[in-house]
């Protein structure tokens, strides 16, 4: 199977290319960056916003794996035009070209950020959806969401794909728009689209020293500089850290099992939640220090807890995560990072 992998020279995309090659498929890497990996894979340099380049690279392609995106929380709202252009305009150009070329299968990189806060249960009112945390609460160190009906404390749980979406920042908004575009494309063309909602992906090849990476990259970059990782809030934020190798395998599973028409989203997580503080401490210990510092600082676009129920992907795609947290962190602590310019 000939698979176009947009963003195939980036962090997750490069692992997808490796997994596709190992499974006997023929990946074509389409990326705006100079290739730093995969000398055996066909590489085409181009931007997904370039309709002519996308049309050309789609020739002979059976299915598209869309990983190209601008990621992370960014620096401030001034990044909004770049996020919308890279993520939403790029996806629209790609889908339009696929429609013209008759390519009818798509797997795209989604994100858990579309949920906003995760699933919470109030002892009195059951499952509730807390709104954005108030600045006054965050400034006072009150980080845990409260029940929107009675103000009581909440118990966080696993979020399923059927949970309401509630993007809390620009990046999250663009990732949800990508899903809507894919669903519209599938309805209009009779195509099949899958959005894999990645949770907190980490592993070898993460970019260093960039505000557009994940929290694990921030911690690992600090350690490489000889600095203590800085942990926001009190470090108690729960996340589902999933190894990039497992994410790559989820993409291969989706690419080889999707049938019929329409759009479906699948969570891709480890099923083993850990706090941000636990990730920082585990990385520091595996690296050999220094140990993390908890700052109490916060970012308005962050949510407190969001962890995955990935049972739908396990059942429908025949996929399951294989890399345990301790093993993945130990590997990541020793693995080299890539420069931001290399993806």
CSV table of C-alpha atoms in Angstrom, one decimal:
chain,number,residue,atom,x,y,z
A,1,UNK,CA,0.0,0.0,0.0
A,2,UNK,CA,1.4,3.4,-1.0
A,3,UNK,CA,0.8,5.8,1.9
A,4,UNK,CA,1.3,9.6,1.7
A,5,UNK,CA,2.6,10.8,5.1
A,6,UNK,CA,2.3,14.5,5.5
A,7,UNK,CA,4.7,15.8,8.1
A,8,UNK,CA,6.6,12.6,7.7
A,9,UNK,CA,9.9,14.2,8.7
A,10,UNK,CA,8.5,15.4,12.0
A,11,UNK,CA,8.5,13.8,15.4
A,12,UNK,CA,5.4,11.6,15.2
A,13,UNK,CA,5.4,11.4,11.4
A,14,UNK,CA,8.9,9.9,11.3
A,15,UNK,CA,7.9,7.1,13.6
A,16,UNK,CA,4.8,6.5,11.5
A,17,UNK,CA,7.1,6.1,8.4
A,18,UNK,CA,9.3,3.6,10.3
A,19,UNK,CA,6.2,1.6,11.3
A,20,UNK,CA,4.8,1.6,7.8
A,21,UNK,CA,8.0,0.5,6.3
A,22,UNK,CA,8.4,-2.3,8.9
A,23,UNK,CA,4.8,-3.5,8.0
A,24,UNK,CA,5.7,-3.7,4.3
A,25,UNK,CA,4.0,-0.6,3.0
A,26,UNK,CA,5.4,2.1,0.8
A,27,UNK,CA,5.5,5.5,2.6
A,28,UNK,CA,5.9,8.8,0.7
A,29,UNK,CA,7.1,11.5,3.0
A,30,UNK,CA,5.7,15.0,2.2
A,31,UNK,CA,7.2,17.7,4.5
A,32,UNK,CA,8.2,21.3,4.3
A,33,UNK,CA,11.4,20.5,6.2
A,34,UNK,CA,14.7,19.0,5.1
A,35,UNK,CA,14.5,15.2,5.7
A,36,UNK,CA,16.7,14.1,8.6
A,37,UNK,CA,15.6,10.5,8.7
A,38,UNK,CA,14.4,7.6,6.5
A,39,UNK,CA,16.9,7.6,3.6
A,40,UNK,CA,15.1,4.6,2.1
A,41,UNK,CA,11.7,6.4,2.0
A,42,UNK,CA,10.6,8.6,-1.0
A,43,UNK,CA,10.8,12.2,0.1
A,44,UNK,CA,9.0,15.2,-1.4
A,45,UNK,CA,9.6,18.6,0.0
A,46,UNK,CA,6.5,20.7,0.0
A,47,UNK,CA,3.8,22.5,2.1
A,48,UNK,CA,0.3,21.1,2.4
A,49,UNK,CA,-1.1,24.6,1.7
A,50,UNK,CA,0.4,24.3,-1.8
A,51,UNK,CA,-2.4,22.9,-3.9
A,52,UNK,CA,-0.3,22.1,-6.9
A,53,UNK,CA,2.4,20.3,-4.9
A,54,UNK,CA,-0.2,18.3,-3.0
A,55,UNK,CA,-2.0,17.3,-6.3
A,56,UNK,CA,1.3,16.1,-7.7
A,57,UNK,CA,2.4,14.0,-4.7
A,58,UNK,CA,-1.0,12.3,-4.5
A,59,UNK,CA,-0.5,10.5,-7.8
A,60,UNK,CA,-0.5,6.8,-7.2
A,61,UNK,CA,-1.3,7.1,-3.5
A,62,UNK,CA,-3.8,4.7,-1.9
A,63,UNK,CA,-4.3,6.3,1.4
A,64,UNK,CA,-3.2,9.5,3.3
A,65,UNK,CA,-1.8,9.7,6.8
A,66,UNK,CA,-2.0,13.4,7.7
A,67,UNK,CA,0.5,14.3,10.4
A,68,UNK,CA,1.5,17.8,9.3
A,69,UNK,CA,0.5,20.4,11.8
A,70,UNK,CA,1.6,23.2,14.0
A,71,UNK,CA,1.4,21.8,17.6
A,72,UNK,CA,1.6,22.9,21.2
A,73,UNK,CA,0.1,25.8,23.2
A,74,UNK,CA,2.4,28.4,21.5
A,75,UNK,CA,3.5,31.7,23.0
A,76,UNK,CA,0.5,33.9,22.9
A,77,UNK,CA,-2.6,34.7,20.8
A,78,UNK,CA,-0.4,36.2,18.1
A,79,UNK,CA,0.3,32.7,17.0
A,80,UNK,CA,-3.4,32.2,16.0
A,81,UNK,CA,-3.0,33.0,12.2
A,82,UNK,CA,-0.2,30.6,11.9
A,83,UNK,CA,-2.1,27.8,13.7
A,84,UNK,CA,-5.2,28.3,11.5
A,85,UNK,CA,-3.1,28.5,8.3
A,86,UNK,CA,-1.0,25.5,9.0
A,87,UNK,CA,-3.6,23.2,10.5
A,88,UNK,CA,-7.0,24.2,9.0
A,89,UNK,CA,-6.1,25.7,5.7
A,90,UNK,CA,-3.5,23.0,5.1
A,91,UNK,CA,-6.1,20.3,5.9
A,92,UNK,CA,-8.7,21.9,3.6
A,93,UNK,CA,-6.2,22.1,0.7
A,94,UNK,CA,-5.2,18.4,1.2
A,95,UNK,CA,-8.8,17.2,1.4
A,96,UNK,CA,-9.8,19.1,-1.7
A,97,UNK,CA,-6.9,17.6,-3.6
A,98,UNK,CA,-7.8,14.1,-2.4
A,99,UNK,CA,-11.4,14.7,-3.6
A,100,UNK,CA,-10.1,15.6,-7.0
A,101,UNK,CA,-7.7,12.7,-7.1
A,102,UNK,CA,-10.2,10.1,-6.0
A,103,UNK,CA,-8.2,9.2,-2.9
A,104,UNK,CA,-10.9,8.1,-0.4
A,105,UNK,CA,-9.1,7.0,2.8
A,106,UNK,CA,-7.6,9.3,5.4
A,107,UNK,CA,-6.1,8.9,8.8
A,108,UNK,CA,-5.2,12.2,10.5
A,109,UNK,CA,-3.5,13.3,13.7
A,110,UNK,CA,-6.2,14.5,16.1
A,111,UNK,CA,-5.6,15.5,19.7
A,112,UNK,CA,-7.1,15.1,23.2
A,113,UNK,CA,-7.1,18.9,23.5
A,114,UNK,CA,-10.5,19.0,21.8
A,115,UNK,CA,-12.1,17.8,25.0
A,116,UNK,CA,-10.9,20.7,27.2
A,117,UNK,CA,-11.2,19.4,30.7
A,118,UNK,CA,-11.6,15.6,31.0
A,119,UNK,CA,-14.3,13.6,32.6
A,120,UNK,CA,-15.3,14.4,36.2
A,121,UNK,CA,-17.7,13.0,38.7
A,122,UNK,CA,-19.4,14.9,41.6
A,123,UNK,CA,-20.5,12.8,44.5
A,124,UNK,CA,-23.9,14.5,44.4
A,125,UNK,CA,-24.5,15.4,40.8
A,126,UNK,CA,-22.7,12.6,38.9
A,127,UNK,CA,-20.8,13.3,35.7
A,128,UNK,CA,-20.3,17.0,35.2
A,129,UNK,CA,-18.4,19.3,32.9
A,130,UNK,CA,-16.5,22.1,34.7
A,131,UNK,CA,-15.9,25.3,32.8
A,132,UNK,CA,-12.6,27.1,32.3
A,133,UNK,CA,-10.8,27.7,35.6
A,134,UNK,CA,-11.0,31.2,36.9
A,135,UNK,CA,-7.8,33.4,36.9
A,136,UNK,CA,-8.4,34.3,40.6
A,137,UNK,CA,-8.5,30.6,41.5
A,138,UNK,CA,-5.3,29.8,39.6
A,139,UNK,CA,-3.5,32.8,41.0
A,140,UNK,CA,-4.4,31.6,44.5
A,141,UNK,CA,-3.2,28.1,43.9
A,142,UNK,CA,-6.7,26.6,43.7
A,143,UNK,CA,-6.0,24.4,40.7
A,144,UNK,CA,-8.7,21.7,41.0
A,145,UNK,CA,-12.0,22.3,39.1
A,146,UNK,CA,-15.1,22.3,41.3
A,147,UNK,CA,-18.6,21.1,40.5
A,148,UNK,CA,-20.3,23.8,38.5
A,149,UNK,CA,-23.6,23.0,40.3
A,150,UNK,CA,-22.6,22.8,44.0
A,151,UNK,CA,-18.9,23.8,44.2
A,152,UNK,CA,-17.8,20.4,45.6
A,153,UNK,CA,-14.6,18.7,44.8
A,154,UNK,CA,-14.6,16.4,41.8
A,155,UNK,CA,-13.1,12.9,41.0
A,156,UNK,CA,-11.4,12.9,37.6
A,157,UNK,CA,-11.9,9.9,35.3
A,158,UNK,CA,-11.3,8.6,31.8
A,159,UNK,CA,-12.8,10.6,28.9
A,160,UNK,CA,-14.3,8.7,25.9
A,161,UNK,CA,-14.8,9.9,22.3
A,162,UNK,CA,-18.5,10.6,23.0
A,163,UNK,CA,-17.7,13.3,25.5
A,164,UNK,CA,-18.6,16.8,24.6
A,165,UNK,CA,-15.8,18.8,22.9
A,166,UNK,CA,-14.7,22.0,24.5
A,167,UNK,CA,-11.4,23.4,23.1
A,168,UNK,CA,-9.8,25.8,25.4
A,169,UNK,CA,-7.0,27.4,23.3
A,170,UNK,CA,-6.2,28.2,19.6
A,171,UNK,CA,-4.4,24.9,19.0
A,172,UNK,CA,-7.3,22.9,20.3
A,173,UNK,CA,-9.7,24.9,18.2
A,174,UNK,CA,-7.8,24.1,15.1
A,175,UNK,CA,-7.6,20.4,15.9
A,176,UNK,CA,-11.3,20.3,16.2
A,177,UNK,CA,-11.8,22.2,13.0
A,178,UNK,CA,-9.6,19.6,11.3
A,179,UNK,CA,-12.0,16.8,12.4
A,180,UNK,CA,-15.0,18.8,11.1
A,181,UNK,CA,-13.3,19.3,7.8
A,182,UNK,CA,-12.5,15.5,7.6
A,183,UNK,CA,-16.1,14.7,8.4
A,184,UNK,CA,-17.4,17.1,5.8
A,185,UNK,CA,-15.0,15.6,3.2
A,186,UNK,CA,-16.1,12.1,4.0
A,187,UNK,CA,-19.8,13.0,3.6
A,188,UNK,CA,-19.2,14.9,0.4
A,189,UNK,CA,-17.0,12.2,-1.3
A,190,UNK,CA,-18.2,8.9,0.3
A,191,UNK,CA,-14.7,8.7,1.8
A,192,UNK,CA,-13.5,7.2,5.0
A,193,UNK,CA,-11.8,9.4,7.6
A,194,UNK,CA,-10.3,8.5,11.0
A,195,UNK,CA,-9.1,11.1,13.5
A,196,UNK,CA,-6.7,9.6,16.1
A,197,UNK,CA,-7.0,11.8,19.2
A,198,UNK,CA,-3.4,11.5,20.6
A,199,UNK,CA,-2.9,12.0,24.2
A,200,UNK,CA,0.4,13.3,25.6
A,201,UNK,CA,2.9,11.7,23.1
A,202,UNK,CA,6.5,11.4,24.2
A,203,UNK,CA,9.6,9.5,23.0
A,204,UNK,CA,12.8,9.6,21.0
A,205,UNK,CA,13.1,12.4,18.5
A,206,UNK,CA,11.1,15.0,20.3
A,207,UNK,CA,12.2,18.6,19.4
A,208,UNK,CA,14.2,20.4,22.0
A,209,UNK,CA,13.9,24.0,23.3
A,210,UNK,CA,10.7,25.1,21.6
A,211,UNK,CA,7.4,26.5,23.0
A,212,UNK,CA,5.5,24.4,20.4
A,213,UNK,CA,6.4,21.0,21.9
A,214,UNK,CA,4.9,18.9,24.6
A,215,UNK,CA,5.6,19.0,28.4
A,216,UNK,CA,7.8,15.9,28.2
A,217,UNK,CA,10.0,17.7,25.7
A,218,UNK,CA,10.2,20.8,28.0
A,219,UNK,CA,11.4,18.6,30.9
A,220,UNK,CA,13.9,16.6,28.8
A,221,UNK,CA,15.3,19.8,27.2
A,222,UNK,CA,15.9,21.3,30.6
A,223,UNK,CA,17.7,18.2,31.8
A,224,UNK,CA,20.0,18.3,28.8
A,225,UNK,CA,20.9,21.9,29.6
A,226,UNK,CA,21.7,20.8,33.1
A,227,UNK,CA,18.7,22.6,34.6
A,228,UNK,CA,15.9,21.4,36.8
A,229,UNK,CA,12.6,20.8,35.0
A,230,UNK,CA,10.1,23.4,36.0
A,231,UNK,CA,6.6,22.0,36.8
A,232,UNK,CA,3.6,24.3,36.6
A,233,UNK,CA,0.8,24.4,39.1
A,234,UNK,CA,1.4,21.8,41.9
A,235,UNK,CA,2.4,19.0,39.5
A,236,UNK,CA,-0.8,17.2,40.2
A,237,UNK,CA,-2.3,17.5,36.6
A,238,UNK,CA,-3.2,14.1,35.4
A,239,UNK,CA,-2.3,13.1,31.8
A,240,UNK,CA,-2.1,10.0,29.7
A,241,UNK,CA,1.5,9.8,28.5
A,242,UNK,CA,1.7,7.5,25.4
A,243,UNK,CA,4.9,6.4,23.7
A,244,UNK,CA,5.4,7.6,20.2
A,245,UNK,CA,6.0,4.0,19.1
A,246,UNK,CA,2.5,3.1,20.2
A,247,UNK,CA,1.1,6.1,18.4
A,248,UNK,CA,2.8,5.0,15.2
A,249,UNK,CA,1.4,1.5,15.5
A,250,UNK,CA,-2.1,3.0,16.0
A,251,UNK,CA,-1.7,4.8,12.7
A,252,UNK,CA,-0.7,1.6,10.9
A,253,UNK,CA,-3.6,-0.2,12.5
A,254,UNK,CA,-6.1,2.5,11.4
A,255,UNK,CA,-4.6,2.7,7.9
A,256,UNK,CA,-5.0,-1.0,7.3
A,257,UNK,CA,-8.4,-1.5,8.9
A,258,UNK,CA,-10.6,1.4,8.0
A,259,UNK,CA,-13.5,0.5,5.8
A,260,UNK,CA,-16.8,2.0,4.6
A,261,UNK,CA,-17.6,5.7,4.7
A,262,UNK,CA,-17.8,8.5,7.2
A,263,UNK,CA,-15.7,9.8,10.0
A,264,UNK,CA,-14.7,8.3,13.4
A,265,UNK,CA,-12.5,9.5,16.2
A,266,UNK,CA,-10.4,7.2,18.4
A,267,UNK,CA,-8.5,8.1,21.5
A,268,UNK,CA,-4.9,6.9,21.5
A,269,UNK,CA,-3.6,6.7,25.0
A,270,UNK,CA,-1.6,4.4,27.2
A,271,UNK,CA,-4.5,3.7,29.7
A,272,UNK,CA,-2.0,4.4,32.5
A,273,UNK,CA,-2.5,8.0,33.7
A,274,UNK,CA,0.3,9.8,35.5
A,275,UNK,CA,0.7,13.3,36.8
A,276,UNK,CA,2.9,15.9,35.2
A,277,UNK,CA,4.9,15.9,38.4
A,278,UNK,CA,5.4,12.2,38.1
A,279,UNK,CA,6.7,12.5,34.6
A,280,UNK,CA,9.1,15.2,35.5
A,281,UNK,CA,10.5,13.2,38.5
A,282,UNK,CA,10.7,10.0,36.6
A,283,UNK,CA,12.6,11.7,33.7
A,284,UNK,CA,15.0,13.4,36.1
A,285,UNK,CA,15.7,10.3,38.0
A,286,UNK,CA,16.4,8.3,34.8
A,287,UNK,CA,18.6,11.1,33.4
A,288,UNK,CA,20.5,11.5,36.7
A,289,UNK,CA,19.1,14.8,37.9
A,290,UNK,CA,18.6,17.6,38.7
A,291,UNK,CA,15.2,16.9,40.2
A,292,UNK,CA,12.2,19.0,39.2
A,293,UNK,CA,11.1,22.3,40.8
A,294,UNK,CA,7.4,22.9,41.3
A,295,UNK,CA,6.7,26.6,40.5
A,296,UNK,CA,3.0,27.1,41.2
A,297,UNK,CA,2.9,29.1,37.9
A,298,UNK,CA,0.1,28.4,35.4
A,299,UNK,CA,-1.0,28.9,31.8
A,300,UNK,CA,-4.5,30.0,31.0
A,301,UNK,CA,-4.9,27.6,28.1
A,302,UNK,CA,-4.0,24.5,30.2
A,303,UNK,CA,-6.6,22.1,31.6
A,304,UNK,CA,-6.2,20.3,34.9
A,305,UNK,CA,-6.9,16.6,34.1
A,306,UNK,CA,-7.5,14.8,30.9
A,307,UNK,CA,-6.9,11.1,30.5
A,308,UNK,CA,-8.1,8.6,27.8
A,309,UNK,CA,-10.5,5.8,27.5
A,310,UNK,CA,-8.9,4.1,24.5
A,311,UNK,CA,-11.2,1.0,24.4
A,312,UNK,CA,-12.8,2.0,21.1
A,313,UNK,CA,-9.4,1.9,19.3
A,314,UNK,CA,-8.6,-1.4,21.0
A,315,UNK,CA,-11.8,-3.0,19.8
A,316,UNK,CA,-12.1,-1.5,16.3
A,317,UNK,CA,-8.5,-1.3,15.3
A,318,UNK,CA,-7.1,-4.3,17.0
A,319,UNK,CA,-4.5,-2.0,18.6
A,320,UNK,CA,-3.2,-1.8,22.1
A,321,UNK,CA,-0.3,0.2,23.7
A,322,UNK,CA,2.8,-1.9,24.3
A,323,UNK,CA,5.3,0.4,26.0
A,324,UNK,CA,5.1,0.7,29.8
A,325,UNK,CA,5.5,4.1,31.4
A,326,UNK,CA,8.7,3.2,33.2
A,327,UNK,CA,10.3,1.6,30.2
A,328,UNK,CA,9.3,4.5,27.9
A,329,UNK,CA,10.6,7.2,30.3
A,330,UNK,CA,13.9,5.3,30.8
A,331,UNK,CA,14.4,5.2,27.0
A,332,UNK,CA,13.4,8.8,26.5
A,333,UNK,CA,15.8,10.0,29.2
A,334,UNK,CA,18.7,8.6,27.2
A,335,UNK,CA,17.4,9.3,23.7
A,336,UNK,CA,18.8,12.3,21.7
A,337,UNK,CA,16.4,15.2,21.0
A,338,UNK,CA,16.2,16.9,17.6
A,339,UNK,CA,16.6,20.5,16.9
A,340,UNK,CA,13.4,22.4,16.3
A,341,UNK,CA,14.4,23.2,12.7
A,342,UNK,CA,14.5,19.4,12.0
A,343,UNK,CA,10.8,19.0,13.0
